[in-house]
C-alpha positions as a Python dict, from the first residue, in 0.01 Angstrom:
ca = {
    (1, 'M'): (0, 0, 0),
    (2, 'K'): (131, 340, -89),
    (3, 'S'): (-15, 584, 158),
    (4, 'P'): (93, 513, 514),
    (5, 'L'): (-123, 730, 736),
    (6, 'A'): (-390, 803, 476),
    (7, 'L'): (-421, 429, 434),
    (8, 'A'): (-441, 389, 810),
    (9, 'A'): (-724, 640, 823),
    (10, 'A'): (-914, 432, 571),
    (11, 'T'): (-851, 97, 736),
    (12, 'L'): (-965, 238, 1067),
    (13, 'L'): (-1305, 262, 904),
    (14, 'A'): (-1315, -64, 713),
    (15, 'G'): (-1366, -434, 746),
    (16, 'G'): (-1438, -610, 417),
    (17, 'A'): (-1671, -698, 133),
    (18, 'L'): (-1850, -1029, 132),
    (19, 'T'): (-1911, -1237, -177),
    (20, 'S'): (-1903, -1602, -266),
    (21, 'C'): (-1821, -1808, -569),
    (22, 'S'): (-1668, -2153, -608),
    (23, 'S'): (-1409, -2254, -348),
    (24, 'G'): (-1062, -2211, -490),
    (25, 'D'): (-924, -2520, -319),
    (26, 'T'): (-1189, -2743, -472),
    (27, 'A'): (-1206, -2602, -824),
    (28, 'E'): (-1099, -2857, -1085),
    (29, 'G'): (-1013, -2626, -1370),
    (30, 'P'): (-997, -2265, -1487),
    (31, 'A'): (-1298, -2058, -1386),
    (32, 'K'): (-1426, -1708, -1444),
    (33, 'A'): (-1459, -1658, -1069),
    (34, 'W'): (-1335, -1825, -753),
    (35, 'S'): (-1313, -1786, -376),
    (36, 'N'): (-1052, -1923, -139),
    (37, 'V'): (-1197, -1923, 212),
    (38, 'Q'): (-909, -2121, 361),
    (39, 'I'): (-679, -1820, 391),
    (40, 'N'): (-702, -1492, 580),
    (41, 'A'): (-554, -1240, 339),
    (42, 'V'): (-446, -921, 515),
    (43, 'S'): (-257, -748, 232),
    (44, 'R'): (-320, -661, -130),
    (45, 'A'): (-269, -936, -385),
    (46, 'T'): (-7, -913, -660),
    (47, 'T'): (-12, -1119, -979),
    (48, 'G'): (221, -1248, -1247),
    (49, 'A'): (258, -1548, -1481),
    (50, 'G'): (-76, -1696, -1374),
    (51, 'V'): (-8, -1669, -1000),
    (52, 'A'): (-160, -1446, -733),
    (53, 'A'): (35, -1383, -412),
    (54, 'T'): (-76, -1227, -85),
    (55, 'T'): (23, -1206, 281),
    (56, 'S'): (-210, -1412, 498),
    (57, 'M'): (-249, -1441, 875),
    (58, 'R'): (-277, -1777, 1049),
    (59, 'T'): (-507, -1837, 1344),
    (60, 'N'): (-214, -1789, 1585),
    (61, 'G'): (-135, -1444, 1441),
    (62, 'A'): (170, -1556, 1243),
    (63, 'L'): (204, -1420, 892),
    (64, 'E'): (269, -1624, 582),
    (65, 'T'): (318, -1566, 212),
    (66, 'V'): (59, -1757, 8),
    (67, 'A'): (68, -1822, -366),
    (68, 'L'): (-252, -1918, -549),
    (69, 'D'): (-322, -2036, -901),
    (70, 'L'): (-482, -1731, -1062),
    (71, 'A'): (-714, -1938, -1280),
    (72, 'T'): (-864, -2150, -1001),
    (73, 'G'): (-772, -1998, -663),
    (74, 'K'): (-606, -2322, -555),
    (75, 'K'): (-324, -2272, -306),
    (76, 'L'): (12, -2358, -460),
    (77, 'W'): (239, -2307, -160),
    (78, 'A'): (287, -2106, 159),
    (79, 'A'): (591, -1987, 354),
    (80, 'P'): (640, -1802, 686),
    (81, 'A'): (645, -1422, 658),
    (82, 'T'): (717, -1129, 887),
    (83, 'M'): (761, -752, 898),
    (84, 'A'): (1080, -588, 1014),
    (85, 'G'): (1086, -208, 1027),
    (86, 'R'): (763, -143, 836),
    (87, 'L'): (550, 140, 975),
    (88, 'P'): (200, 40, 1096),
    (89, 'G'): (30, 312, 891),
    (90, 'M'): (164, 152, 574),
    (91, 'G'): (-47, -159, 625),
    (92, 'V'): (74, -516, 583),
    (93, 'Q'): (312, -550, 290),
    (94, 'A'): (217, -758, -13),
    (95, 'P'): (472, -991, -172),
    (96, 'A'): (638, -863, -490),
    (97, 'T'): (553, -1080, -791),
    (98, 'V'): (796, -1029, -1080),
    (99, 'E'): (767, -1201, -1417),
    (100, 'I'): (1093, -1340, -1554),
    (101, 'G'): (975, -1454, -1899),
    (102, 'R'): (848, -1778, -2053),
    (103, 'G'): (541, -1784, -1830),
    (104, 'Q'): (752, -1779, -1515),
    (105, 'A'): (769, -1544, -1219),
    (106, 'V'): (924, -1512, -875),
    (107, 'V'): (748, -1413, -553),
    (108, 'V'): (969, -1206, -324),
    (109, 'A'): (870, -1169, 40),
    (110, 'V'): (1010, -1098, 386),
    (111, 'D'): (1073, -1415, 587),
    (112, 'P'): (1171, -1446, 954),
    (113, 'A'): (1545, -1422, 1020),
    (114, 'G'): (1575, -1797, 1074),
    (115, 'T'): (1913, -1906, 1206),
    (116, 'A'): (2079, -1562, 1209),
    (117, 'P'): (2274, -1513, 1536),
    (118, 'K'): (2092, -1290, 1785),
    (119, 'T'): (2407, -1083, 1824),
    (120, 'T'): (2377, -953, 1467),
    (121, 'R'): (2150, -680, 1336),
    (122, 'I'): (1980, -924, 1101),
    (123, 'K'): (1607, -926, 1183),
    (124, 'A'): (1462, -1085, 869),
    (125, 'T'): (1545, -1238, 534),
    (126, 'V'): (1416, -1136, 192),
    (127, 'V'): (1352, -1456, -2),
    (128, 'A'): (1267, -1507, -370),
    (129, 'R'): (1079, -1822, -468),
    (130, 'D'): (952, -1970, -789),
    (131, 'A'): (595, -1842, -813),
    (132, 'K'): (442, -2178, -906),
    (133, 'T'): (649, -2424, -703),
    (134, 'G'): (770, -2218, -406),
    (135, 'K'): (1127, -2339, -461),
    (136, 'Q'): (1374, -2088, -315),
    (137, 'K'): (1593, -1905, -565),
    (138, 'W'): (1790, -1670, -339),
    (139, 'A'): (1786, -1505, 3),
    (140, 'R'): (1913, -1173, 137),
    (141, 'P'): (1946, -1109, 515),
    (142, 'I'): (1829, -761, 620),
    (143, 'E'): (1813, -538, 927),
    (144, 'S'): (1488, -357, 841),
    (145, 'T'): (1277, -291, 532),
    (146, 'F'): (945, -152, 416),
    (147, 'G'): (920, -462, 195),
    (148, 'P'): (1011, -559, -163),
    (149, 'Q'): (835, -407, -464),
    (150, 'R'): (827, -495, -831),
    (151, 'C'): (998, -232, -1045),
    (152, 'G'): (967, -333, -1408),
    (153, 'P'): (1165, -655, -1460),
    (154, 'Y'): (1352, -608, -1131),
    (155, 'V'): (1295, -608, -755),
    (156, 'C'): (1327, -281, -563),
    (157, 'L'): (1404, -322, -195),
    (158, 'S'): (1440, -68, 84),
    (159, 'E'): (1708, -176, 333),
    (160, 'N'): (1826, -57, 674),
    (161, 'T'): (1524, 172, 694),
    (162, 'S'): (1576, 228, 1067),
    (163, 'L'): (1946, 314, 1027),
    (164, 'K'): (2148, 604, 888),
    (165, 'T'): (2274, 364, 622),
    (166, 'A'): (1925, 329, 469),
    (167, 'R'): (1930, 258, 97),
    (168, 'V'): (1728, 124, -192),
    (169, 'V'): (1874, -164, -392),
    (170, 'V'): (1759, -281, -733),
    (171, 'L'): (1798, -659, -761),
    (172, 'D'): (1795, -918, -1037),
    (173, 'P'): (1482, -1127, -959),
    (174, 'Q'): (1646, -1455, -1065),
    (175, 'T'): (1976, -1422, -880),
    (176, 'G'): (1931, -1146, -621),
    (177, 'R'): (2239, -966, -751),
    (178, 'T'): (2244, -589, -703),
    (179, 'Q'): (2207, -392, -1026),
    (180, 'W'): (2238, -46, -867),
    (181, 'Q'): (2148, 132, -546),
    (182, 'L'): (2053, 468, -398),
    (183, 'P'): (2114, 613, -51),
    (184, 'G'): (1810, 695, 163),
    (185, 'I'): (1455, 559, 167),
    (186, 'A'): (1229, 550, -137),
    (187, 'E'): (911, 381, -255),
    (188, 'V'): (820, 265, -605),
    (189, 'E'): (523, 462, -741),
    (190, 'W'): (534, 346, -1105),
    (191, 'S'): (750, 142, -1339),
    (192, 'D'): (760, -11, -1685),
    (193, 'A'): (1025, -217, -1864),
    (194, 'T'): (1258, 83, -1896),
    (195, 'N'): (1213, 329, -1610),
    (196, 'V'): (1101, 346, -1248),
    (197, 'V'): (957, 645, -1061),
    (198, 'L'): (1054, 657, -694),
    (199, 'L'): (925, 878, -416),
    (200, 'R'): (1232, 977, -216),
    (201, 'L'): (1113, 1001, 144),
    (202, 'A'): (1277, 1301, 308),
    (203, 'S'): (1194, 1629, 480),
    (204, 'H'): (1162, 1772, 129),
    (205, 'P'): (1034, 1471, -67),
    (206, 'V'): (1117, 1428, -435),
    (207, 'L'): (969, 1224, -718),
    (208, 'E'): (1256, 1082, -918),
    (209, 'A'): (1259, 878, -1240),
    (210, 'H'): (1553, 643, -1301),
    (211, 'S'): (1666, 424, -1585),
    (212, 'L'): (1615, 68, -1464),
    (213, 'K'): (1917, -53, -1656),
    (214, 'T'): (2172, 199, -1531),
    (215, 'G'): (2012, 381, -1237),
    (216, 'K'): (2072, 715, -1412),
    (217, 'V'): (1833, 992, -1315),
    (218, 'V'): (1586, 1072, -1596),
    (219, 'W'): (1403, 1356, -1417),
    (220, 'Q'): (1336, 1495, -1071),
    (221, 'L'): (1038, 1680, -925),
    (222, 'P'): (1036, 1818, -569),
    (223, 'I'): (681, 1762, -438),
    (224, 'E'): (678, 2118, -305),
    (225, 'Q'): (727, 2242, -661),
    (226, 'A'): (388, 2088, -742),
    (227, 'L'): (190, 2169, -426),
    (228, 'G'): (381, 2447, -252),
    (229, 'E'): (610, 2469, 48),
    (230, 'G'): (537, 2286, 371),
    (231, 'V'): (480, 1928, 252),
    (232, 'D'): (502, 1665, 528),
    (233, 'L'): (456, 1299, 431),
    (234, 'S'): (357, 1205, 786),
    (235, 'G'): (-4, 1245, 678),
    (236, 'G'): (30, 980, 408),
    (237, 'W'): (40, 966, 31),
    (238, 'S'): (-84, 762, -265),
    (239, 'F'): (-13, 745, -638),
    (240, 'G'): (-156, 590, -951),
    (241, 'A'): (-88, 606, -1324),
    (242, 'T'): (-333, 700, -1595),
    (243, 'G'): (-202, 678, -1950),
    (244, 'D'): (117, 883, -1970),
    (245, 'K'): (69, 1060, -1636),
    (246, 'L'): (133, 983, -1270),
    (247, 'V'): (-127, 1127, -1032),
    (248, 'G'): (-25, 1177, -672),
    (249, 'Y'): (-201, 1268, -350),
    (250, 'V'): (-34, 1402, -36),
    (251, 'A'): (-255, 1408, 274),
    (252, 'P'): (-253, 1685, 537),
    (253, 'Y'): (-68, 1642, 863),
    (254, 'T'): (-118, 1860, 1169),
    (255, 'N'): (196, 1893, 1377),
    (256, 'P'): (96, 1821, 1740),
    (257, 'R'): (355, 2068, 1868),
    (258, 'T'): (298, 2366, 1638),
    (259, 'K'): (-66, 2288, 1550),
    (260, 'Q'): (23, 2381, 1192),
    (261, 'T'): (-122, 2177, 907),
    (262, 'S'): (108, 2075, 624),
    (263, 'T'): (55, 2141, 253),
    (264, 'F'): (-168, 1884, 81),
    (265, 'G'): (-354, 1809, -240),
    (266, 'L'): (-353, 1628, -575),
    (267, 'F'): (-123, 1678, -871),
    (268, 'S'): (-37, 1513, -1202),
    (269, 'V'): (309, 1463, -1352),
    (270, 'R'): (402, 1363, -1707),
    (271, 'L'): (588, 1034, -1694),
    (272, 'D'): (823, 1112, -1979),
    (273, 'D'): (972, 1436, -1844),
    (274, 'G'): (838, 1500, -1489),
    (275, 'V'): (658, 1821, -1584),
    (276, 'V'): (354, 1903, -1369),
    (277, 'D'): (42, 1871, -1585),
    (278, 'W'): (-224, 1985, -1337),
    (279, 'M'): (-267, 2039, -965),
    (280, 'R'): (-550, 2061, -711),
    (281, 'P'): (-401, 2200, -389),
    (282, 'S'): (-589, 2201, -59),
    (283, 'V'): (-821, 1911, -134),
    (284, 'V'): (-844, 1591, 70),
    (285, 'R'): (-908, 1250, -81),
    (286, 'V'): (-1214, 1078, 66),
    (287, 'Y'): (-1270, 711, 144),
    (288, 'P'): (-1396, 497, -6),
    (289, 'S'): (-1324, 629, -356),
    (290, 'G'): (-1117, 546, -661),
    (291, 'N'): (-742, 569, -692),
    (292, 'P'): (-607, 926, -742),
    (293, 'A'): (-554, 836, -1108),
    (294, 'F'): (-891, 664, -1150),
    (295, 'A'): (-1217, 821, -1028),
    (296, 'P'): (-1078, 1030, -738),
    (297, 'V'): (-1332, 1201, -512),
    (298, 'V'): (-1215, 1495, -302),
    (299, 'R'): (-1330, 1768, -61),
    (300, 'P'): (-1178, 2117, -64),
    (301, 'V'): (-1057, 2263, 264),
    (302, 'D'): (-1028, 2639, 320),
    (303, 'E'): (-763, 2827, 519),
    (304, 'Q'): (-974, 2800, 835),
    (305, 'G'): (-987, 2421, 802),
    (306, 'Q'): (-1354, 2414, 699),
    (307, 'Y'): (-1459, 2140, 458),
    (308, 'G'): (-1644, 2219, 138),
    (309, 'G'): (-1866, 1988, -67),
    (310, 'F'): (-1761, 1683, -265),
    (311, 'A'): (-1624, 1664, -620),
    (312, 'R'): (-1534, 1380, -851),
    (313, 'L'): (-1233, 1460, -1067),
    (314, 'D'): (-1103, 1333, -1398),
    (315, 'G'): (-770, 1169, -1319),
    (316, 'E'): (-643, 1248, -1669),
    (317, 'T'): (-713, 1621, -1669),
    (318, 'G'): (-794, 1716, -1309),
    (319, 'R'): (-1121, 1870, -1422),
    (320, 'V'): (-1433, 1846, -1206),
    (321, 'L'): (-1674, 1589, -1350),
    (322, 'G'): (-1944, 1647, -1089),
    (323, 'Q'): (-1991, 1796, -746),
    (324, 'I'): (-2232, 1878, -466),
    (325, 'T'): (-2221, 2192, -252),
    (326, 'P'): (-2143, 2218, 121),
    (327, 'T'): (-2507, 2301, 196),
    (328, 'Q'): (-2617, 1966, 48),
    (329, 'V'): (-2398, 1765, 286),
    (330, 'P'): (-2614, 1618, 565),
    (331, 'G'): (-2527, 1661, 933),
    (332, 'S'): (-2326, 1386, 1096),
    (333, 'G'): (-2336, 1010, 1140),
    (334, 'W'): (-2299, 918, 773),
    (335, 'W'): (-2051, 718, 567),
    (336, 'L'): (-1984, 764, 197),
    (337, 'A'): (-2124, 506, -45),
    (338, 'F'): (-2088, 491, -423),
    (339, 'P'): (-2244, 274, -695),
    (340, 'P'): (-2014, 89, -939),
    (341, 'S'): (-2042, 369, -1196),
    (342, 'M'): (-1976, 641, -937),
    (343, 'D'): (-2245, 853, -1099),
    (344, 'K'): (-2406, 910, -760),
    (345, 'L'): (-2273, 1005, -419),
    (346, 'G'): (-2455, 840, -131),
    (347, 'F'): (-2457, 926, 238),
    (348, 'L'): (-2514, 597, 420),
    (349, 'K'): (-2671, 591, 764),
    (350, 'H'): (-2659, 246, 919),
    (351, 'D'): (-3007, 102, 979),
    (352, 'A'): (-3170, 428, 872),
    (353, 'A'): (-3258, 611, 552),
    (354, 'G'): (-2969, 796, 394),
    (355, 'S'): (-2950, 1035, 102),
    (356, 'A'): (-2801, 1045, -246),
    (357, 'F'): (-2705, 1301, -508),
    (358, 'D'): (-2648, 1283, -880),
    (359, 'L'): (-2282, 1370, -927),
    (360, 'K'): (-2334, 1512, -1274),
    (361, 'S'): (-2623, 1747, -1202),
    (362, 'G'): (-2566, 1794, -830),
    (363, 'E'): (-2936, 1736, -772),
    (364, 'A'): (-3082, 1519, -495),
    (365, 'S'): (-3160, 1165, -609),
    (366, 'P'): (-3422, 921, -471),
    (367, 'V'): (-3275, 660, -237),
    (368, 'K'): (-3547, 400, -290),
    (369, 'G'): (-3395, 119, -492),
    (370, 'T'): (-3050, 281, -474),
    (371, 'T'): (-2751, 89, -344),
    (372, 'G'): (-2397, 197, -274),
    (373, 'W'): (-2068, 39, -169),
    (374, 'S'): (-1919, 145, 162),
    (375, 'F'): (-1703, 8, 443),
    (376, 'C'): (-1852, -303, 604),
    (377, 'A'): (-1736, -217, 956),
    (378, 'T'): (-1654, 119, 1108),
    (379, 'D'): (-1462, -13, 1408),
    (380, 'P'): (-1218, -283, 1292),
    (381, 'R'): (-964, -421, 1535),
    (382, 'P'): (-588, -416, 1474),
    (383, 'L'): (-436, -747, 1374),
    (384, 'P'): (-306, -959, 1665),
    (385, 'L'): (48, -1002, 1532),
    (386, 'P'): (287, -1136, 1797),
    (387, 'G'): (631, -978, 1797),
    (388, 'V'): (526, -701, 1554),
    (389, 'T'): (474, -332, 1632),
    (390, 'P'): (102, -298, 1715),
    (391, 'G'): (-133, -97, 1497),
    (392, 'F'): (-144, -294, 1172),
    (393, 'Y'): (-486, -343, 1011),
    (394, 'A'): (-594, -577, 735),
    (395, 'I'): (-661, -425, 395),
    (396, 'A'): (-1013, -288, 397),
    (397, 'A'): (-1288, -404, 165),
    (398, 'L'): (-1643, -299, 86),
    (399, 'C'): (-2002, -418, 127),
    (400, 'E'): (-2310, -317, -68),
    (401, 'F'): (-2583, -128, 123),
    (402, 'D'): (-2941, -25, 52),
    (403, 'L'): (-2938, 352, 100),
    (404, 'A'): (-3310, 358, 176),
    (405, 'T'): (-3274, 131, 480),
    (406, 'G'): (-2906, 153, 570),
    (407, 'K'): (-2882, -226, 570),
    (408, 'R'): (-2657, -458, 376),
    (409, 'T'): (-2800, -609, 62),
    (410, 'S'): (-2813, -984, 4),
    (411, 'S'): (-2634, -945, -329),
    (412, 'S'): (-2320, -1152, -389),
    (413, 'S'): (-2189, -930, -668),
    (414, 'A'): (-1825, -827, -679),
    (415, 'P'): (-1719, -489, -541),
    (416, 'P'): (-1682, -213, -803),
    (417, 'A'): (-1381, -190, -1032),
    (418, 'W'): (-1297, 154, -894),
    (419, 'F'): (-1228, -21, -564),
    (420, 'T'): (-1061, -346, -674),
    (421, 'G'): (-875, -221, -979),
    (422, 'G'): (-788, -470, -1250),
    (423, 'Q'): (-484, -684, -1329),
    (424, 'D'): (-477, -839, -1677),
    (425, 'G'): (-854, -889, -1678),
    (426, 'W'): (-871, -1020, -1320),
    (427, 'R'): (-1009, -839, -1016),
    (428, 'L'): (-911, -963, -670),
    (429, 'W'): (-1037, -861, -327),
    (430, 'R'): (-1070, -987, 31),
    (431, 'D'): (-1393, -1009, 229),
    (432, 'E'): (-1436, -910, 591),
    (433, 'K'): (-1334, -1257, 706),
    (434, 'G'): (-1015, -1252, 501),
    (435, 'A'): (-1119, -1490, 224),
    (436, 'L'): (-974, -1398, -114),
    (437, 'H'): (-1205, -1368, -415),
    (438, 'A'): (-1143, -1315, -784),
    (439, 'V'): (-1339, -1259, -1100),
    (440, 'N'): (-1214, -1247, -1457),
    (441, 'D'): (-1443, -997, -1627),
    (442, 'G'): (-1192, -845, -1868),
    (443, 'T'): (-1144, -527, -1666),
    (444, 'A'): (-854, -328, -1805),
    (445, 'T'): (-541, -302, -1593),
    (446, 'T'): (-618, -8, -1364),
    (447, 'P'): (-524, 86, -1007),
    (448, 'G'): (-772, 20, -728),
    (449, 'M'): (-835, 225, -417),
    (450, 'Y'): (-521, 88, -257),
    (451, 'G'): (-306, 92, -569),
}
């Protein structure tokens, strides 16, 4: 997940979306949809070469990396997993799945340290395994990390994140050999076969594109150049790509000592040269909603900290596609809910009648017969992970509600594409019990709410 504290704010409000199809562990062949109820997925799922990989939690709280056949949902293998140095607000890390050609891929995850002497600084081991068989290819002992990420045909790994020697290494996925490295901490926000765009995490954060082959800098963009001075990533961030642009969101953060709120908002950067294409300063991203690059919904905030109405933006241009005014927003006690097309904005009130507005016209819309997707639970509990810094939550998911009654519907349909995103025609999501579900409906590859 790409937005530490913004993501935490969302998971504090979310539990999961419930659906059911055929059980993945009993399916006999390829299917258009499946469910695997034998795992408790707590991270996003990544895919490659016909395999889906996720981080799951066992009944005793221990984490494990699980690989599933993407066509059937059948579990292929599992291995112990851990977190070492990851910040709770970032959520549980997903394994990195990297294709290596000829229908093959590797799954790279963080394993427990194993037999490393307790006198060393080694706290975990990054291990790459064959995606289909689970056979280990290489291992790399580490002190701390935010977790591995796919960056084009390589693996990007933050190391020593809790030390002054923090760095990012770019590794060959088949051998684990270092291709090049950078000092400091950075996160992958986008990549293709040629370049990678990293967010350099610092007091003055910078977006930086590098050649994947050589590590040479292609372009740089200080975030403050896009949004203005006073950016503080402590509030969280998230990114997504749309066509030839990268759209980013930086959330506000109020310093508890100075009571000052940091600079925040949305902006778009051209991927080829790093030039800012459009910006929307002083807006907050709302949850649930689409990725910043795909169906973002925002609220403006004035200099006095007062919230305005709601607006859906075009991720490509930044233009307002529809909005409602502050006077149309009901009092309190509501949660946002959107239909799959996001043409309406619903205010859900649990076990009571809510309200809805047409996002194109801004006019009130009847709630009878209107449903919307919102968070299943508003008070989830943190994951009981022994030996891990407390405060981690499972990835949130959505449930469908009847806005006229405020109750869940009995529908077993999949959550909307703006929430799940799409990966090579497949959409994957977890329900509130942790079961992993998938449907192959031909959805184009697009980012979901969590990337």
